[in-house]
Coordinates of C-alpha atoms in Angstrom, one line a residue:
S3 CA 15.6 -6.4 19.3
G4 CA 14.2 -7.3 15.9
R5 CA 14.8 -4.0 14.3
L6 CA 16.7 -3.7 11.0
K7 CA 20.4 -3.1 11.3
F8 CA 22.6 -1.5 8.7
S9 CA 25.4 -3.7 7.4
N10 CA 27.7 -3.8 4.5
P11 CA 27.5 -6.5 1.8
Q12 CA 31.1 -7.8 2.5
E13 CA 30.3 -8.5 6.2
L14 CA 27.5 -10.7 4.9
G15 CA 29.5 -12.4 2.2
I16 CA 27.5 -10.7 -0.5
S17 CA 29.3 -9.7 -3.7
V18 CA 29.4 -5.9 -4.3
K19 CA 30.0 -6.6 -7.9
K20 CA 26.7 -8.6 -8.1
L21 CA 24.8 -5.8 -6.5
K22 CA 26.0 -3.4 -9.2
E23 CA 23.5 -5.2 -11.5
I24 CA 20.7 -3.7 -9.4
D25 CA 22.1 -0.2 -10.0
S26 CA 22.1 -0.8 -13.7
I27 CA 18.5 -2.2 -13.8
A28 CA 17.3 0.8 -11.7
L29 CA 19.2 3.3 -14.0
K30 CA 17.9 1.6 -17.1
G31 CA 14.3 2.2 -15.9
I32 CA 15.1 5.9 -15.5
K33 CA 16.8 6.1 -18.9
E34 CA 13.9 4.4 -20.7
G35 CA 11.4 6.7 -19.0
A36 CA 9.7 4.1 -16.8
Y37 CA 9.9 6.3 -13.7
P38 CA 11.9 9.5 -12.9
G39 CA 13.5 8.0 -9.8
C40 CA 13.3 5.2 -7.2
Q41 CA 14.3 3.9 -3.8
I42 CA 15.5 0.4 -3.1
V43 CA 16.1 -1.3 0.2
A44 CA 17.1 -5.0 0.8
A45 CA 17.9 -6.9 3.9
V46 CA 18.8 -10.5 4.8
D47 CA 18.6 -11.9 8.3
G48 CA 17.4 -8.5 9.4
K49 CA 20.6 -6.7 8.1
V50 CA 20.3 -4.1 5.4
F51 CA 22.9 -4.8 2.8
Y52 CA 21.5 -2.6 0.0
R53 CA 19.9 0.9 0.4
K54 CA 20.1 3.3 -2.5
S55 CA 18.1 5.9 -4.3
F56 CA 18.3 6.8 -8.0
G57 CA 17.2 9.6 -10.3
S58 CA 15.1 12.6 -9.4
H59 CA 11.6 13.5 -8.3
T60 CA 10.5 14.3 -11.8
Y61 CA 12.2 14.1 -15.3
K62 CA 12.8 17.9 -15.4
N63 CA 13.5 18.4 -11.8
K64 CA 17.0 18.4 -10.4
N65 CA 15.6 17.3 -7.0
K66 CA 17.6 14.0 -6.5
V67 CA 15.8 11.2 -4.7
K68 CA 17.2 10.7 -1.2
N69 CA 16.7 7.7 1.0
T70 CA 14.6 9.8 3.3
D71 CA 12.2 11.0 0.7
I72 CA 8.6 9.9 0.8
Y73 CA 6.5 8.1 -1.8
D74 CA 2.8 7.5 -2.3
L75 CA 2.7 3.7 -1.5
A76 CA -0.7 3.1 -3.2
S77 CA -2.1 -0.4 -2.6
I78 CA 0.7 -1.3 -0.2
T79 CA -1.6 0.6 2.1
K80 CA -3.8 -2.6 2.1
I81 CA -1.0 -4.4 3.9
A82 CA 1.0 -1.7 5.7
A83 CA -2.0 0.0 7.2
S84 CA -5.2 -2.1 7.0
T85 CA -3.9 -5.7 7.3
T86 CA -1.3 -4.7 9.9
S87 CA -4.1 -3.0 12.0
L88 CA -6.3 -6.1 11.8
M89 CA -3.5 -8.4 12.8
Y90 CA -2.7 -6.1 15.7
L91 CA -6.4 -6.0 16.8
Q92 CA -6.7 -9.8 16.3
S93 CA -3.7 -10.3 18.6
Q94 CA -5.6 -8.4 21.3
N95 CA -8.8 -10.4 20.7
K96 CA -10.6 -7.3 19.5
F97 CA -11.0 -8.6 15.9
D98 CA -11.6 -12.0 14.3
V99 CA -11.1 -12.5 10.6
K100 CA -13.6 -15.4 10.7
K101 CA -16.5 -13.0 11.3
E102 CA -18.7 -11.1 8.8
L103 CA -19.2 -7.4 8.0
I104 CA -22.5 -7.4 10.0
D105 CA -20.6 -8.4 13.2
Y106 CA -18.7 -5.1 13.1
I107 CA -20.5 -2.5 11.1
P108 CA -24.2 -3.4 11.0
E109 CA -25.1 0.2 10.5
L110 CA -23.4 0.1 7.1
V111 CA -24.6 -3.2 5.8
E112 CA -27.8 -4.3 7.6
N113 CA -30.7 -5.5 5.4
N114 CA -28.2 -6.0 2.7
K115 CA -26.5 -8.9 0.9
F116 CA -23.2 -7.3 2.0
G117 CA -23.8 -8.0 5.7
H118 CA -22.9 -11.7 5.4
L119 CA -19.7 -11.2 3.5
G120 CA -16.9 -12.8 5.5
L121 CA -13.9 -10.7 6.4
K122 CA -11.5 -13.4 5.2
E123 CA -13.1 -13.7 1.8
I124 CA -13.0 -9.9 1.4
L125 CA -9.3 -9.7 2.4
C126 CA -8.5 -12.6 0.0
H127 CA -10.4 -10.9 -2.8
Q128 CA -12.8 -13.8 -2.9
S129 CA -16.1 -12.1 -1.9
G130 CA -17.6 -11.2 -5.2
L131 CA -17.2 -7.5 -4.7
H132 CA -16.8 -5.3 -7.8
P133 CA -13.2 -4.4 -8.5
W134 CA -13.5 -0.6 -8.1
I135 CA -15.8 2.4 -8.8
P136 CA -14.5 5.6 -10.4
F137 CA -16.4 7.7 -7.8
Y138 CA -15.0 11.0 -9.1
L139 CA -16.7 10.8 -12.5
K140 CA -20.1 11.5 -11.0
T141 CA -18.8 14.7 -9.3
I142 CA -17.6 16.4 -12.5
N143 CA -19.8 18.2 -15.0
D144 CA -18.2 19.2 -18.4
G145 CA -14.8 18.9 -16.9
T146 CA -15.5 21.1 -13.8
L147 CA -16.0 20.0 -10.3
N148 CA -19.7 20.1 -9.1
P149 CA -19.9 23.2 -6.7
E150 CA -22.5 21.4 -4.6
I151 CA -20.0 18.7 -3.8
Y152 CA -16.7 20.7 -3.8
N153 CA -15.4 24.0 -2.6
S154 CA -12.0 25.7 -3.2
Y155 CA -11.4 26.3 0.5
Y156 CA -12.2 24.7 3.8
K157 CA -15.6 25.5 5.3
E158 CA -18.5 23.4 6.6
P159 CA -19.5 21.0 5.1
F160 CA -16.4 21.0 2.7
T161 CA -14.0 19.7 5.3
L162 CA -12.2 16.8 3.5
K163 CA -9.2 17.9 1.5
V164 CA -8.9 16.2 -1.9
A165 CA -5.9 18.2 -3.2
D166 CA -4.6 21.8 -3.2
N167 CA -7.7 24.1 -3.2
I168 CA -10.1 21.3 -3.5
F169 CA -12.3 20.3 -0.5
I170 CA -15.2 17.8 -0.8
S171 CA -18.4 17.8 1.3
K172 CA -18.1 15.4 4.2
Y173 CA -21.6 14.2 3.4
Y174 CA -20.4 12.8 0.0
T175 CA -18.8 9.9 1.9
D176 CA -22.2 8.4 2.5
T177 CA -23.0 8.6 -1.2
M178 CA -19.8 6.6 -1.9
Y179 CA -20.7 3.9 0.6
N180 CA -24.2 3.7 -0.9
R181 CA -22.7 3.2 -4.4
I182 CA -20.6 0.4 -3.1
K183 CA -23.6 -1.2 -1.5
N184 CA -25.8 -0.9 -4.6
K185 CA -23.3 -2.8 -6.8
K186 CA -24.4 -6.3 -7.4
L187 CA -22.2 -9.1 -6.0
N188 CA -20.4 -11.3 -8.5
E189 CA -19.6 -15.0 -8.0
K190 CA -17.3 -15.8 -5.2
K191 CA -14.0 -16.3 -7.0
Y192 CA -10.7 -14.5 -7.0
R193 CA -11.1 -11.0 -8.3
Y194 CA -9.0 -8.2 -7.0
S195 CA -11.1 -5.4 -5.4
D196 CA -10.4 -2.2 -3.7
L197 CA -14.0 -1.9 -2.3
G198 CA -13.7 -4.2 0.6
Y199 CA -11.0 -2.0 2.1
F200 CA -13.5 0.9 2.4
Y201 CA -15.3 -1.3 4.9
I202 CA -12.0 -2.4 6.6
K203 CA -11.3 1.3 7.4
R204 CA -14.6 1.6 9.1
I205 CA -14.2 -1.6 11.1
I206 CA -10.9 -0.5 12.5
E207 CA -12.4 2.9 13.4
K208 CA -15.3 1.3 15.0
I209 CA -13.3 -1.1 17.1
S210 CA -10.7 1.5 18.1
N211 CA -13.0 4.4 18.4
Q212 CA -10.4 6.4 16.6
N213 CA -9.9 7.8 13.1
F214 CA -7.9 5.3 11.0
E215 CA -5.2 7.9 10.2
F216 CA -4.4 8.4 13.8
F217 CA -5.0 4.8 14.9
V218 CA -2.1 3.5 12.7
K219 CA 0.1 6.4 13.7
D220 CA -0.5 6.0 17.5
H221 CA -0.7 2.2 17.8
I222 CA 1.6 1.0 15.1
Y223 CA 4.0 3.4 13.5
S224 CA 5.0 5.5 16.5
P225 CA 5.6 2.5 18.9
L226 CA 7.7 0.8 16.1
G227 CA 9.8 3.9 15.6
F228 CA 8.8 4.5 12.0
R229 CA 9.3 8.2 11.1
T230 CA 7.8 8.5 7.6
L231 CA 4.8 6.1 7.4
C232 CA 1.6 8.2 7.5
F233 CA -1.5 9.4 5.7
N234 CA -1.6 13.0 4.6
P235 CA 2.1 13.6 4.8
L236 CA 1.9 17.3 4.2
K237 CA 0.8 17.6 7.8
Y238 CA 4.2 16.3 8.9
F239 CA 6.8 16.9 6.2
P240 CA 7.9 19.7 3.9
K241 CA 6.6 19.3 0.4
N242 CA 10.0 19.0 -1.2
R243 CA 10.6 15.7 0.6
I244 CA 7.5 14.1 -0.9
V245 CA 7.9 12.7 -4.4
P246 CA 5.1 13.9 -6.8
S247 CA 2.9 11.2 -8.3
E248 CA 0.8 12.2 -11.4
N249 CA 0.2 15.4 -13.2
D250 CA -3.6 14.9 -13.0
T251 CA -5.3 16.5 -16.0
Y252 CA -8.7 14.6 -15.6
Y253 CA -9.9 15.3 -12.1
R254 CA -7.8 17.5 -9.8
N255 CA -6.0 19.4 -12.6
Q256 CA -2.7 19.7 -10.7
V257 CA 0.5 17.8 -10.0
L258 CA -0.3 15.6 -7.0
Q259 CA 2.5 16.0 -4.4
G260 CA 1.6 14.9 -0.9
H261 CA -2.0 14.2 -1.8
V262 CA -2.9 10.6 -2.6
H263 CA -3.1 9.6 -6.2
D264 CA -6.0 7.2 -5.8
M265 CA -9.2 9.2 -6.5
G266 CA -11.4 7.2 -4.1
A267 CA -9.0 7.7 -1.2
A268 CA -8.6 11.3 -2.1
M269 CA -12.4 11.8 -1.9
L270 CA -12.3 10.5 1.7
G271 CA -9.8 13.1 2.7
G272 CA -6.7 11.1 1.8
V273 CA -7.4 8.2 4.1
C274 CA -8.8 4.8 3.2
G275 CA -8.0 1.1 3.7
H276 CA -6.9 0.5 0.1
A277 CA -4.7 3.6 -0.5
G278 CA -3.5 6.8 1.1
L279 CA -0.3 5.7 2.9
F280 CA 3.0 7.4 2.2
G281 CA 6.5 6.5 3.5
N282 CA 10.0 5.7 2.5
A283 CA 11.5 2.3 1.6
T284 CA 13.4 2.0 4.9
D285 CA 10.4 2.3 7.1
L286 CA 8.4 -0.1 4.9
A287 CA 11.3 -2.6 5.0
S288 CA 11.2 -2.3 8.8
L289 CA 7.5 -3.1 8.9
F290 CA 8.1 -6.1 6.7
Q291 CA 10.9 -7.2 9.0
M292 CA 8.4 -7.2 11.8
F293 CA 6.4 -9.7 9.8
L294 CA 9.5 -11.8 9.1
N295 CA 10.2 -11.7 12.9
K296 CA 6.8 -13.3 13.4
G297 CA 5.5 -10.1 15.0
M298 CA 8.5 -9.3 17.2
Y299 CA 10.0 -5.8 17.0
L300 CA 12.0 -3.7 19.5
N301 CA 11.9 -6.6 22.0
N302 CA 8.1 -6.5 21.9
Q303 CA 5.7 -9.1 20.6
F304 CA 3.7 -6.6 18.6
V305 CA 1.5 -9.1 16.7
N306 CA 1.1 -12.7 17.8
S307 CA 3.1 -15.2 15.7
D308 CA 0.1 -17.4 15.1
V309 CA -1.7 -14.4 13.7
I310 CA 1.2 -13.6 11.3
D311 CA 1.2 -17.3 10.2
L312 CA -2.6 -17.3 9.6
Y313 CA -2.6 -14.0 7.6
T314 CA 0.4 -14.8 5.4
K315 CA -0.8 -18.2 4.2
K316 CA -3.0 -19.0 1.2
Q317 CA -6.6 -19.6 2.2
Y318 CA -8.4 -20.9 -0.9
S319 CA -7.4 -23.6 -3.3
S320 CA -8.3 -21.6 -6.5
N321 CA -6.9 -18.3 -5.3
H322 CA -3.2 -17.5 -4.7
R323 CA -3.8 -14.7 -2.1
A324 CA -3.4 -14.8 1.6
I325 CA -5.3 -12.6 4.0
G326 CA -4.5 -9.1 2.8
F327 CA -1.2 -10.3 1.4
D328 CA -0.3 -11.2 -2.2
K329 CA 1.5 -14.5 -2.8
K330 CA 3.3 -16.3 -5.5
K331 CA 1.0 -17.9 -8.1
S332 CA 1.3 -21.6 -8.8
T333 CA 1.1 -20.9 -12.5
G334 CA 1.5 -17.7 -14.6
K335 CA 3.4 -14.5 -13.8
S336 CA 3.4 -13.5 -10.1
T337 CA 3.9 -10.1 -8.6
C338 CA 7.2 -11.4 -7.2
N339 CA 10.0 -13.0 -9.1
D340 CA 9.7 -16.7 -9.7
I341 CA 12.7 -17.4 -7.6
A342 CA 10.8 -16.3 -4.5
S343 CA 9.6 -19.1 -2.2
R344 CA 6.0 -20.3 -1.9
N345 CA 6.0 -19.0 1.7
S346 CA 6.9 -15.5 0.6
F347 CA 4.4 -12.7 0.7
G348 CA 4.0 -9.0 -0.1
H349 CA 2.1 -6.4 -2.2
S350 CA 2.6 -4.1 -5.1
G351 CA 1.2 -0.6 -5.6
F352 CA -0.2 1.2 -8.7
T353 CA 2.2 4.1 -8.3
G354 CA 5.1 1.7 -9.1
T355 CA 5.9 0.2 -5.7
L356 CA 6.6 -3.3 -4.3
A357 CA 7.3 -4.7 -0.8
W358 CA 8.1 -8.4 -0.5
S359 CA 9.3 -10.7 2.3
D360 CA 10.5 -14.3 2.1
P361 CA 10.8 -16.2 5.4
D362 CA 12.5 -19.2 3.8
N363 CA 15.4 -17.0 2.6
K364 CA 15.0 -14.3 5.3
L365 CA 15.0 -11.8 2.5
N366 CA 13.2 -8.5 2.7
Y367 CA 12.9 -6.2 -0.4
V368 CA 11.3 -2.8 -1.0
F369 CA 11.2 -0.9 -4.3
L370 CA 9.5 2.5 -4.5
S371 CA 9.0 4.7 -7.5
N372 CA 6.6 7.2 -9.1
R373 CA 6.1 5.5 -12.4
V374 CA 2.7 7.4 -12.7
Y375 CA 4.6 10.7 -13.2
P376 CA 3.7 12.5 -15.4
T377 CA 0.9 10.1 -16.4
M378 CA -0.5 6.8 -15.0
D379 CA -0.7 5.6 -18.6
N380 CA 3.0 4.9 -18.6
R381 CA 3.4 1.1 -18.1
K382 CA 7.1 0.8 -19.0
I383 CA 7.9 -0.4 -15.4
I384 CA 5.8 -3.5 -16.2
T385 CA 7.2 -4.1 -19.7
L386 CA 10.8 -3.7 -18.4
D387 CA 9.8 -5.9 -15.4
T388 CA 12.0 -3.7 -13.2
R389 CA 10.7 -4.7 -9.8
R390 CA 11.0 -8.4 -10.4
E391 CA 14.3 -8.2 -12.1
I392 CA 15.9 -6.4 -9.1
Q393 CA 14.4 -9.0 -6.9
R394 CA 16.0 -11.7 -9.0
V395 CA 19.4 -10.2 -8.6
L396 CA 18.9 -10.0 -4.8
Y397 CA 18.1 -13.7 -4.7
E398 CA 21.1 -14.6 -6.8
A399 CA 23.3 -12.4 -4.6
I400 CA 22.2 -14.2 -1.3
Q401 CA 22.3 -17.6 -2.9
E402 CA 25.8 -17.1 -4.2
R403 CA 27.0 -16.3 -0.7
K404 CA 25.6 -19.7 0.5
K405 CA 27.8 -21.6 -1.8

């Protein structure tokens, strides 16, 4: 049927002793204070041979991480919500990545240099868009939220929830889009940017005539049987199942638990194309298995295989990215381990997450953590190279079984 099956390593000829190395890398990260806890799932040939959680929700907290707990996926949203939606719509001939912004959302970009930005160059981070804008800074005066923009409870026009007891005016969304539009375009070369995904959200909503949050739920996650992937998880799950991200002392002044860490997405009510998605490692691995199956899942051709092929391959000679997806670089350090094949693809997230699939080796790997707890300034997960080191052991484990 294409769905992930649970297996044990011995059945697949994978050394249990070898997999113990993953446990020690994960536990070392916790011991060194890189993250309070994590979830790891790995599958080969569509069979899960490793699924474990380590540590706790926070360093003080005795709430142990379970496989069913839910993490803030950060930029993995770009793949798991935005790019997946576009591939789905492209398979139904409702979207074409060869078109330009003006073809879909003229009302947002007309009479503007942004109108003729190509969707492909935006999704490959090749469009010249500015990397990001700290929108929230202009809404704070002397450390307090501007009362013209925010309210402490829900009432018109303060209808978008930013975090607990913080609601932003729905009219501020227009201000944010205007700020994006007023940024000058840089030269067209690879430069990672969140801003294009603000437009991707609007394109999906325009084509589907549905709010992005509910479009992905109704058309993608529910039909595929995913239980945890969602925006705004507090609508669906008890708070204690959601792993907190940062103790925010600069904007929302609270521990963020079930509200998206990314400030820009938070100001849009928790839903954007670049951030806002939550879920567990098992559901994310299932989605990535659908990509590995060339769009087939639950006996259903969910996305056309040629669309998967197009989106997961490199598009520009001087840029390692695919359409939406991150890829291995030809030189320098990649997001994935160097053992991964050229055909592999995936994405990482700011909160300490990584999802990566390798069609050549049929390997599918997800690592979720909240390395931003208690502060996003903690970069130990990067210095320890935890995510790539675990991936290295996974490759060694499946290569050993081939011998």
